[in-house]
Coordinates of C-alpha atoms in Angstrom, one line a residue:
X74 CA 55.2 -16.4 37.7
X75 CA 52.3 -18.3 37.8
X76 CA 49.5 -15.8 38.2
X77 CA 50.9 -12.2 36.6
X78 CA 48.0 -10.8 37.3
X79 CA 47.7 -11.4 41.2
X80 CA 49.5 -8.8 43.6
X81 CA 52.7 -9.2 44.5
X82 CA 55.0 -8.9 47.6
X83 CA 56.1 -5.1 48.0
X84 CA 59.3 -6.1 47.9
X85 CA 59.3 -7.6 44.5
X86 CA 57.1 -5.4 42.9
X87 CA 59.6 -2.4 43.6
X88 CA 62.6 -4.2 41.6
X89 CA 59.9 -4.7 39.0
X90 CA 59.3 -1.0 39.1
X91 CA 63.0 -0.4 38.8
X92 CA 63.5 -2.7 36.0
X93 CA 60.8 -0.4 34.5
X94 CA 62.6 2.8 35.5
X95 CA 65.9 1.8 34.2
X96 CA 64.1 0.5 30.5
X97 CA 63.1 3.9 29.4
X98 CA 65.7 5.9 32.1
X99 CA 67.8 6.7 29.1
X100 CA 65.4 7.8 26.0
X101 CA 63.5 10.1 28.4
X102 CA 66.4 12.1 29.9
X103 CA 67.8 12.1 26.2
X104 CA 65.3 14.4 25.2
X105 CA 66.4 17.6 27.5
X106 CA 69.6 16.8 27.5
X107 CA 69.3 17.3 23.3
X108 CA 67.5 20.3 23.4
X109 CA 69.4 21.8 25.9
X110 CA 72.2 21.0 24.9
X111 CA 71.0 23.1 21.1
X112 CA 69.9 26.1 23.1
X113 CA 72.4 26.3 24.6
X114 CA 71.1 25.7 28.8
X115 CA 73.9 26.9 31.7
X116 CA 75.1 23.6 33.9
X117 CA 72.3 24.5 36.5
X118 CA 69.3 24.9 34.2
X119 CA 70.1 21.6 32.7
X120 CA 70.5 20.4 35.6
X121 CA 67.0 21.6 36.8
X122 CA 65.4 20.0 33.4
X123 CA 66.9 17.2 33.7
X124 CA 65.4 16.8 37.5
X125 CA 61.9 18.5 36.8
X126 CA 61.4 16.0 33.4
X127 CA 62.4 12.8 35.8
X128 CA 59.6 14.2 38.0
X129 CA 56.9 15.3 35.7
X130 CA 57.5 12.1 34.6
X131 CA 56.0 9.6 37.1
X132 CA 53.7 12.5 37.9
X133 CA 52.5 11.7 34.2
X134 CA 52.6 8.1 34.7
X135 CA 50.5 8.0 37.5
X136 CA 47.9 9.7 35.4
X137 CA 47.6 7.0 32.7
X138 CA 47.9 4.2 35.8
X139 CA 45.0 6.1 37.8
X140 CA 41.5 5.4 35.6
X141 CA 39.0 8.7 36.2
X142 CA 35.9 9.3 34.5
X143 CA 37.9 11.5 31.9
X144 CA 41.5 10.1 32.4
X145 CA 43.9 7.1 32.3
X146 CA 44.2 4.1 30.5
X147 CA 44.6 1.8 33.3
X148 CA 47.0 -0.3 31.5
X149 CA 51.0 -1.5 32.9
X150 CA 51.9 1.8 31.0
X151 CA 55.5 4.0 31.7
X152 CA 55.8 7.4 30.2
X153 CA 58.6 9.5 29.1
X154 CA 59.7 12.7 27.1
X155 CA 59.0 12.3 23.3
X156 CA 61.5 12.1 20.7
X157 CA 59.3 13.6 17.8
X158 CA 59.5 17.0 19.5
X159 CA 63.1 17.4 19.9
X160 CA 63.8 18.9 16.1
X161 CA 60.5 21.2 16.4
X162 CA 61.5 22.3 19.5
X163 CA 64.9 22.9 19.3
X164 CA 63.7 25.0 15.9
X165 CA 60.8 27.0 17.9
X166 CA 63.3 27.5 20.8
X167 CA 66.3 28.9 18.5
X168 CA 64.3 31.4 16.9
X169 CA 61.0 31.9 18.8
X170 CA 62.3 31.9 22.7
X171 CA 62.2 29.7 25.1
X172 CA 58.7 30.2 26.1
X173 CA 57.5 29.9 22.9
X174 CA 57.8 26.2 23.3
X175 CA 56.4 25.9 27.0
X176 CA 53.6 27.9 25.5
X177 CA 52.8 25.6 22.3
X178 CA 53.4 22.8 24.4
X179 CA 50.3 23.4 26.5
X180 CA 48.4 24.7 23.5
X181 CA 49.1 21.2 22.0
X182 CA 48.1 19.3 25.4
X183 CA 44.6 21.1 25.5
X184 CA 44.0 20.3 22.0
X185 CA 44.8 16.8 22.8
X186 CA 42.2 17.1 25.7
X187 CA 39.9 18.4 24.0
X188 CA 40.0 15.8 20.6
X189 CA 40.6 12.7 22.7
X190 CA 36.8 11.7 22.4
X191 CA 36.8 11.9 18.7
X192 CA 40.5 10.5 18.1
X193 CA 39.1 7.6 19.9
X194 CA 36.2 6.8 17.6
X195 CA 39.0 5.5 15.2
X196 CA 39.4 3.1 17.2
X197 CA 37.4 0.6 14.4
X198 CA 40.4 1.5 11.9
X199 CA 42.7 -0.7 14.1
X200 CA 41.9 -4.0 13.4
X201 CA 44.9 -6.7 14.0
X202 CA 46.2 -6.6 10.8
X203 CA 46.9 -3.4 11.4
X204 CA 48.0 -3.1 15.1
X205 CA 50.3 -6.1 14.1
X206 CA 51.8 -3.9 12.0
X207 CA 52.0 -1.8 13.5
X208 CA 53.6 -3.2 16.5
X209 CA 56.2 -5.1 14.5
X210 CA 57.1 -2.0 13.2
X211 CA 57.6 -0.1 16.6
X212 CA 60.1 -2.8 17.9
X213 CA 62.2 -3.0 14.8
X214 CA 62.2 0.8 14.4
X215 CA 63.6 0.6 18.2
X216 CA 66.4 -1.8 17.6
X217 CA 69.1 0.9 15.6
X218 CA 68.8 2.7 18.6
X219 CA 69.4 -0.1 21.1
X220 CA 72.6 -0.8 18.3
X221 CA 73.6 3.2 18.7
X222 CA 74.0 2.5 22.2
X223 CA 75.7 -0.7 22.4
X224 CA 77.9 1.1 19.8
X225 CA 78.7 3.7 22.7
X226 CA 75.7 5.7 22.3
X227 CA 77.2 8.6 20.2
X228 CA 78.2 8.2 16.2
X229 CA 80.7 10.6 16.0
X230 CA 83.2 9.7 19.1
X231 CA 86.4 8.0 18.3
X232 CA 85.6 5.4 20.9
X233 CA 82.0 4.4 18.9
X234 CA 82.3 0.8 18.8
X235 CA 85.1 0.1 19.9
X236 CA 85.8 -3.8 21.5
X237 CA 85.2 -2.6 25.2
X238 CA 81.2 -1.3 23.9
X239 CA 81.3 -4.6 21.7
X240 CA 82.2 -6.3 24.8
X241 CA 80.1 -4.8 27.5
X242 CA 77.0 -5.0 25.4
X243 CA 77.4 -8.7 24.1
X244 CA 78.0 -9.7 28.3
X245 CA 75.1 -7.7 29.0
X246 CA 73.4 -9.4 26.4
X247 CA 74.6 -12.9 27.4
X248 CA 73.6 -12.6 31.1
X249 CA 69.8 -11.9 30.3
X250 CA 69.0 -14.3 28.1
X251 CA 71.3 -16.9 30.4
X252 CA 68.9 -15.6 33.2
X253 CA 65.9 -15.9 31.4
X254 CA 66.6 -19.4 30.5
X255 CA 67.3 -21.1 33.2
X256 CA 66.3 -18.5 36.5
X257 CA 62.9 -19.3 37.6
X258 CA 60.3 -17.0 39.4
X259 CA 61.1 -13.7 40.0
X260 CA 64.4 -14.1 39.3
X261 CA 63.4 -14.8 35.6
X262 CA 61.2 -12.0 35.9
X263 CA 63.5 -9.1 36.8
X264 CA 66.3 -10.9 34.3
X265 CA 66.4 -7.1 32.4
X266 CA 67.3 -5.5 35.7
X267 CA 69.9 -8.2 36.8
X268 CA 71.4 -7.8 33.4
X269 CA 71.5 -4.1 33.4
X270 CA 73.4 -4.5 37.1
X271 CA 75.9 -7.3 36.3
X272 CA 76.2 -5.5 33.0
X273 CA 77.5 -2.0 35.0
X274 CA 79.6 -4.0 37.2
X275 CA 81.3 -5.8 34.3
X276 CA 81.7 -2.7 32.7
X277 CA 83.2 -0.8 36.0
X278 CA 85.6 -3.9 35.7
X279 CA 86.9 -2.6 32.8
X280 CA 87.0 1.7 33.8
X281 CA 84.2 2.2 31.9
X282 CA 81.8 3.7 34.9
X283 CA 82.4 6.9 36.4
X284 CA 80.8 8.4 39.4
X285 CA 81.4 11.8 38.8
X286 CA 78.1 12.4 37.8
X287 CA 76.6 11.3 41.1
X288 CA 79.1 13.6 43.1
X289 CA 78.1 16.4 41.2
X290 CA 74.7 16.3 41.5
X291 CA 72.6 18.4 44.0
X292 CA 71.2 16.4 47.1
X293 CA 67.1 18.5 47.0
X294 CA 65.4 20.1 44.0
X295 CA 61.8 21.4 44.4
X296 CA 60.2 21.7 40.8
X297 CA 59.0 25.1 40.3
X298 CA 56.4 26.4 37.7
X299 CA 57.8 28.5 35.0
X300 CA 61.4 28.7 36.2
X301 CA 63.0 28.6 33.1
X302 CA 60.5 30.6 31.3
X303 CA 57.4 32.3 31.0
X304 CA 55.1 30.9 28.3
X305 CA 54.6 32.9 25.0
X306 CA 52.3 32.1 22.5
X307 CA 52.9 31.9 18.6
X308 CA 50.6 30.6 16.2
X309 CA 52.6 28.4 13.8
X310 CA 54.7 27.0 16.9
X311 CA 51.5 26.2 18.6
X312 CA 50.1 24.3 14.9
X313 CA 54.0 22.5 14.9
X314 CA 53.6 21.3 18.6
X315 CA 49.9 19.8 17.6
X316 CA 50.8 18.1 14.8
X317 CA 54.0 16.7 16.7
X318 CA 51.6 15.5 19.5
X319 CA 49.1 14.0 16.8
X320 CA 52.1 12.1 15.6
X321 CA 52.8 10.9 19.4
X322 CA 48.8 9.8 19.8
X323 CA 49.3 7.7 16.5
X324 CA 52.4 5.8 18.5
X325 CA 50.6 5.9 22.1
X326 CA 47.7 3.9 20.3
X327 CA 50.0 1.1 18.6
X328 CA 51.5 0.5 22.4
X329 CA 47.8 0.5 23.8
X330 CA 46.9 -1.9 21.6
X331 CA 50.1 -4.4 22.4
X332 CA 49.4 -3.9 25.9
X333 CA 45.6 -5.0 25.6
X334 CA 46.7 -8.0 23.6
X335 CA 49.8 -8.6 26.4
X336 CA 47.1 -8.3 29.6
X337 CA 44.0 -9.6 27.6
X338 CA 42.2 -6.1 28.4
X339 CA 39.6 -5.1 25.9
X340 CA 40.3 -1.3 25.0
X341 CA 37.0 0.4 24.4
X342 CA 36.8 3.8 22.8
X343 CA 36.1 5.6 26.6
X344 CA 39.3 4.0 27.5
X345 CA 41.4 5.3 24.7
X346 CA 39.4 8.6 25.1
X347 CA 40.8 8.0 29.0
X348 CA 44.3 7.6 28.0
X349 CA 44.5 10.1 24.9
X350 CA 43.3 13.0 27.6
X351 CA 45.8 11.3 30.1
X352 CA 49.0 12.4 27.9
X353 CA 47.1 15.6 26.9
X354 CA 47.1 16.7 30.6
X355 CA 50.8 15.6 30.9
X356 CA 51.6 17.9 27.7
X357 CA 50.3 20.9 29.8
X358 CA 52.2 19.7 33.1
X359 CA 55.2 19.7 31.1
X360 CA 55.0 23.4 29.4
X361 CA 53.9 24.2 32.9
X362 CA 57.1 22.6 34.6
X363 CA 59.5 23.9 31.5
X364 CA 59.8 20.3 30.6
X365 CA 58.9 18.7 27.4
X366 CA 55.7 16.2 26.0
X367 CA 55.4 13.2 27.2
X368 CA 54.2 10.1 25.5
X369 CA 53.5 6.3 26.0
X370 CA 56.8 4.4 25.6
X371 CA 57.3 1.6 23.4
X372 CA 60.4 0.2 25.5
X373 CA 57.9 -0.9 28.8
X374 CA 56.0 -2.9 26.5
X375 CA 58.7 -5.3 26.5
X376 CA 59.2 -5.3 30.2
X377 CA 55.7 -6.5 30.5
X378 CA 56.2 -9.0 28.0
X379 CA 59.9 -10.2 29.3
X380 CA 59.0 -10.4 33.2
X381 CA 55.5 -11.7 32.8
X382 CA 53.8 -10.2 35.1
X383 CA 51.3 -8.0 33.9
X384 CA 49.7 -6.2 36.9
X385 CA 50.1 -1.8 37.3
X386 CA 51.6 -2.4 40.7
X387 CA 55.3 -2.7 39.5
X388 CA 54.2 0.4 37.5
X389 CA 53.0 2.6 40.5
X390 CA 56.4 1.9 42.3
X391 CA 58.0 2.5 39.0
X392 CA 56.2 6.0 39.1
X393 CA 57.2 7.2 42.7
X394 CA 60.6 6.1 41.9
X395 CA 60.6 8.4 39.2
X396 CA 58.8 11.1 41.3
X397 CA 61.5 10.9 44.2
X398 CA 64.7 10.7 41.6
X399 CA 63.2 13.6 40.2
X400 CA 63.4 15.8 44.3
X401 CA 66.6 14.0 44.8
X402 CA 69.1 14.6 41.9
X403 CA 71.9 12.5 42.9
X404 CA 70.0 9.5 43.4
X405 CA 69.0 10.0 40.1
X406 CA 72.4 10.4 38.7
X407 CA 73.0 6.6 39.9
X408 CA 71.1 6.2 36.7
X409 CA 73.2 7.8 34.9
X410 CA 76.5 5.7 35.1
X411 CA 75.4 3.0 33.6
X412 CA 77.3 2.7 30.5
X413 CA 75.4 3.2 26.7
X414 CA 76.5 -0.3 25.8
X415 CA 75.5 -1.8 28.9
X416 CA 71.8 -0.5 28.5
X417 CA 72.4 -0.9 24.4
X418 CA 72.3 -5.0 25.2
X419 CA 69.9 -4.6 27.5
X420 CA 67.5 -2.7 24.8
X421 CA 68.3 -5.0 22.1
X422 CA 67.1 -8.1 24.1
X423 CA 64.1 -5.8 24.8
X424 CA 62.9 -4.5 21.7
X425 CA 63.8 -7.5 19.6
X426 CA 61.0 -8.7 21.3
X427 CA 58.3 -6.4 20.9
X428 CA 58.2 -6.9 16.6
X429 CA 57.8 -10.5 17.4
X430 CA 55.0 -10.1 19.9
X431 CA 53.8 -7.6 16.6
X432 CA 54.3 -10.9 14.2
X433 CA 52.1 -12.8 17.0
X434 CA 49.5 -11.2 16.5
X435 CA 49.9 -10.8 12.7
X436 CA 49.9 -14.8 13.0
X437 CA 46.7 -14.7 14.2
X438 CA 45.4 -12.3 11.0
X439 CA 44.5 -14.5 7.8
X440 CA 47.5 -13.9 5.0
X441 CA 46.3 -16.0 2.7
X442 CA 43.7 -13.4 1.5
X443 CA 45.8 -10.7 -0.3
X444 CA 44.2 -7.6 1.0
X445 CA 45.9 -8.5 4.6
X446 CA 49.0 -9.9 3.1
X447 CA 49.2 -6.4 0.9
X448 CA 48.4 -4.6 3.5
X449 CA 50.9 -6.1 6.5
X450 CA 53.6 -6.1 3.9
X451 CA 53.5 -3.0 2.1
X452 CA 53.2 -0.9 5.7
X453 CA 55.8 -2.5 7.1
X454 CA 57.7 -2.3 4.3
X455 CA 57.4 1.5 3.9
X456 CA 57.7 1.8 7.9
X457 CA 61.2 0.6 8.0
X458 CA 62.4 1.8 5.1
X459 CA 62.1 5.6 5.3
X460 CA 64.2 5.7 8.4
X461 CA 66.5 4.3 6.1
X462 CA 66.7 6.5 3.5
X463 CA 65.5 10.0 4.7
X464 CA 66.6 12.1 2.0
X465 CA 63.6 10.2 0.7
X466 CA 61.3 13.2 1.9
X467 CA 63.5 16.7 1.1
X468 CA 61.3 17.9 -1.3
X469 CA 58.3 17.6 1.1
X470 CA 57.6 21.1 3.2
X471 CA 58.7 20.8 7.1
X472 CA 56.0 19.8 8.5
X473 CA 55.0 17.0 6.3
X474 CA 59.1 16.0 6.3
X475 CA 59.2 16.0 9.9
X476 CA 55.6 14.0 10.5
X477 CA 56.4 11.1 7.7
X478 CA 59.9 10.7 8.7
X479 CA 58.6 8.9 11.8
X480 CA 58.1 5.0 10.9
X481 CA 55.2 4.2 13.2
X482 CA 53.7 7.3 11.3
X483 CA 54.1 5.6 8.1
X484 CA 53.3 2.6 9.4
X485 CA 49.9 3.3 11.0
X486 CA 48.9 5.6 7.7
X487 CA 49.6 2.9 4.7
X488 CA 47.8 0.1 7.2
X489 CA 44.8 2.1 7.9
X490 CA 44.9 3.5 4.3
X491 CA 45.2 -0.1 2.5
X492 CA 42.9 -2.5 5.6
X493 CA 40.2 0.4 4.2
X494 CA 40.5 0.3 0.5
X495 CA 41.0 -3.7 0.3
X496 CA 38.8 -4.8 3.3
X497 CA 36.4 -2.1 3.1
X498 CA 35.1 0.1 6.0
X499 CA 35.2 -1.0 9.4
X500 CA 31.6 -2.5 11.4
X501 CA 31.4 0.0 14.0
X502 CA 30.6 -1.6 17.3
X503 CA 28.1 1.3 19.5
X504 CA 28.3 -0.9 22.5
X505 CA 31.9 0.4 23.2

């Protein structure tokens, strides 16, 4: 599109917003369904988690999208449940209760509230060589997951890549980029979507769709406060949940950063302070709710990048989607026939992308002095290899295991560590 920036026809903007739904559709229902799945939910609570996180969901979105004097980052932003809580909950849950992880879940959110002014003043630690970094990192740590679900999605079935998943994910794959090379306009810009679609029908070809999940959904479901459990408080759940949530800020900033550099939006330290609060509040909605923490999601960054156009009102549409899937369960079901290799393509085309936006702006850093070529490589370096190999970290307690076993974690510490030992300590600029 020529202007990205400039509104677009309702029409169009709500198959952008779709396109976003359907990116991170998958990772965010994974969440509940994993840790219900461990404690062991009846068919009807998962079904209500499963609607109530869907809802809570573009509720949470629409607070980041929404600037406030305290809240929102005000940026093309999509969010979703977070991965880095599923072990720690599933361990508070299994031998705490239930509540005990609604109840350190909005512990964790108020903390985030009330920290988000002075997480923000480290803002001057994130200088491009380390958000590219940073950002490479995030889309390469993405892409075994995109390869798990071409794959079929789960490692231990007998049908895990198997030529139908090979198949289905290398059409999938072959019909975006066709689109995206020689489609024009908005065509070109909702090529993710169109691939995702063509992909499914492909697939349903071959008896690899089922509807069953759409006929067994429920047609209404009101979310209700507390319906699966009545918050409890412990002390060293509630000190797990912060440190989980810590971790999540630490990702949420590396996407913040890509989209400023993506939309040419200066982030100042009142904006992140906006959006830190933002995902706080939605950390408290979601141990409200009975749901789980939300966070920023990598994924969307793409579907900025890939469609081009870089206004929120794709996002807002994307976010009332979200919020009527959520009352009407099987119209969100529809979501959930679409095959893991269909979406696997889809993500690799997707995330593949974001490390090279990540190497854009590392382009723009000078290499040639060693401090930033030491500090680029060695962070990246460390970032992708402990998802590799992580046995690396056994002898580490818990907590320190289950906060450097993240990448972006690793990452974002070794850049910010080395940028300040070689290049010295950041100028601070007061005006922002």
């Amino acid at each position: 599109m020529e202007n990205p920036t400039k509104s677009l026809p309702k029409a169009q903007a709500l198959l952008l917003g779709l396109q976003h739904v359907l990116a991170m559709y998958a990772g965010s229902i994974l969440v509940p369904l994993l840790i219900g799945t461990a404690l062991h939910f009846s068919s009807t609570q998962l079904a209500y988690l499963i609607s109530v996180d869907i809802f809570c969901t573009g509720l949470a979105t629409l607070f980041q999208l929404k600037q406030t004097p305290i809240t929102g980052i005000a940026l093309p932003v999509v969010l979703g449940s977070s991965i880095q809580a599923v072990s720690p909950l599933i361990n508070i849950g299994s031998t705490l209760g239930w509540g005990a992880m609604y109840g350190a879940t909005i512990i964790a959110g108020l903390f985030v509230v009330l920290i988000a002014g002075s997480f923000a003043r480290l803002r001057d630690f994130f200088p491009p060589v380390v958000t590219g970094s940073l950002i490479t990192v995030i889309g390469l740590s993405l892409t075994p997951i995109a390869l798990q679900n071409w794959g079929g999605g789960d490692l231990t079935a007998k049908s895990f890549g198997s030529y139908q998943n090979l198949l289905i994910g290398a059409v999938t794959i072959a019909i975006t980029l066709l689109l995206m090379k020689f489609a024009k306009g908005f065509v070109k810009a909702i090529a993710i979507l169109l691939g995702i679609v063509l992909g499914t029908l492909f697939a349903a070809c071959l008896g690899a769709v089922s509807l069953k999940p759409v006929s067994e959904a429920a047609w209404f479901h009101l979310p209700q406060p507390f319906f699966l459990g009545t918050p409890t408080f412990s002390l060293s759940a509630c000190l797990t949940m912060i440190v989980i949530i810590l971790t999540a800020m630490v990702e949420a900033t590396g996407v913040y950063f890509a989209l400023s550099d993506l939309t040419g939006q200066q982030l100042s330290k009142k904006d992140l302070a906006r959006g830190y609060r933002a995902e706080g509040l939605a950390a408290i909605l979601s141990g409200i709710f009975n749901t789980f923490p939300y966070s920023t999601f990598s994924q969307n960054v793409a579907v900025v990048r890939l469609s081009g156009v870089k206004t929120k009102q794709p996002i807002y549409y994307a976010a009332f989607i979200l919020l009527i899937l959520g009352l009407l369960p099987k119209f969100g079901a529809l979501a959930t026939i679409i095959p893991s290799a269909t979406l696997g393509g889809a993500m690799m085309v997707m995330f593949s992308t974001i490390a090279i936006q990540g190497l854009q702006i590392l382009g723009k850093v000078n290499l040639n002095l060693e401090s930033n070529l030491l500090t680029a490589g060695l962070s990246i370096g460390a970032g992708l290899a402990i998802g590799t190999v992580p046995t690396f970290l056994n002898q580490l307690p818990d907590t320190l295991k289950l906060i450097f076993s993240n990448g972006v974690v690793v990452t974002t510490v070794i850049a910010v560590l080395m940028n300040l030992l070689l290049n010295g300590w950041p100028k601070t600029n007061k005006a922002q």
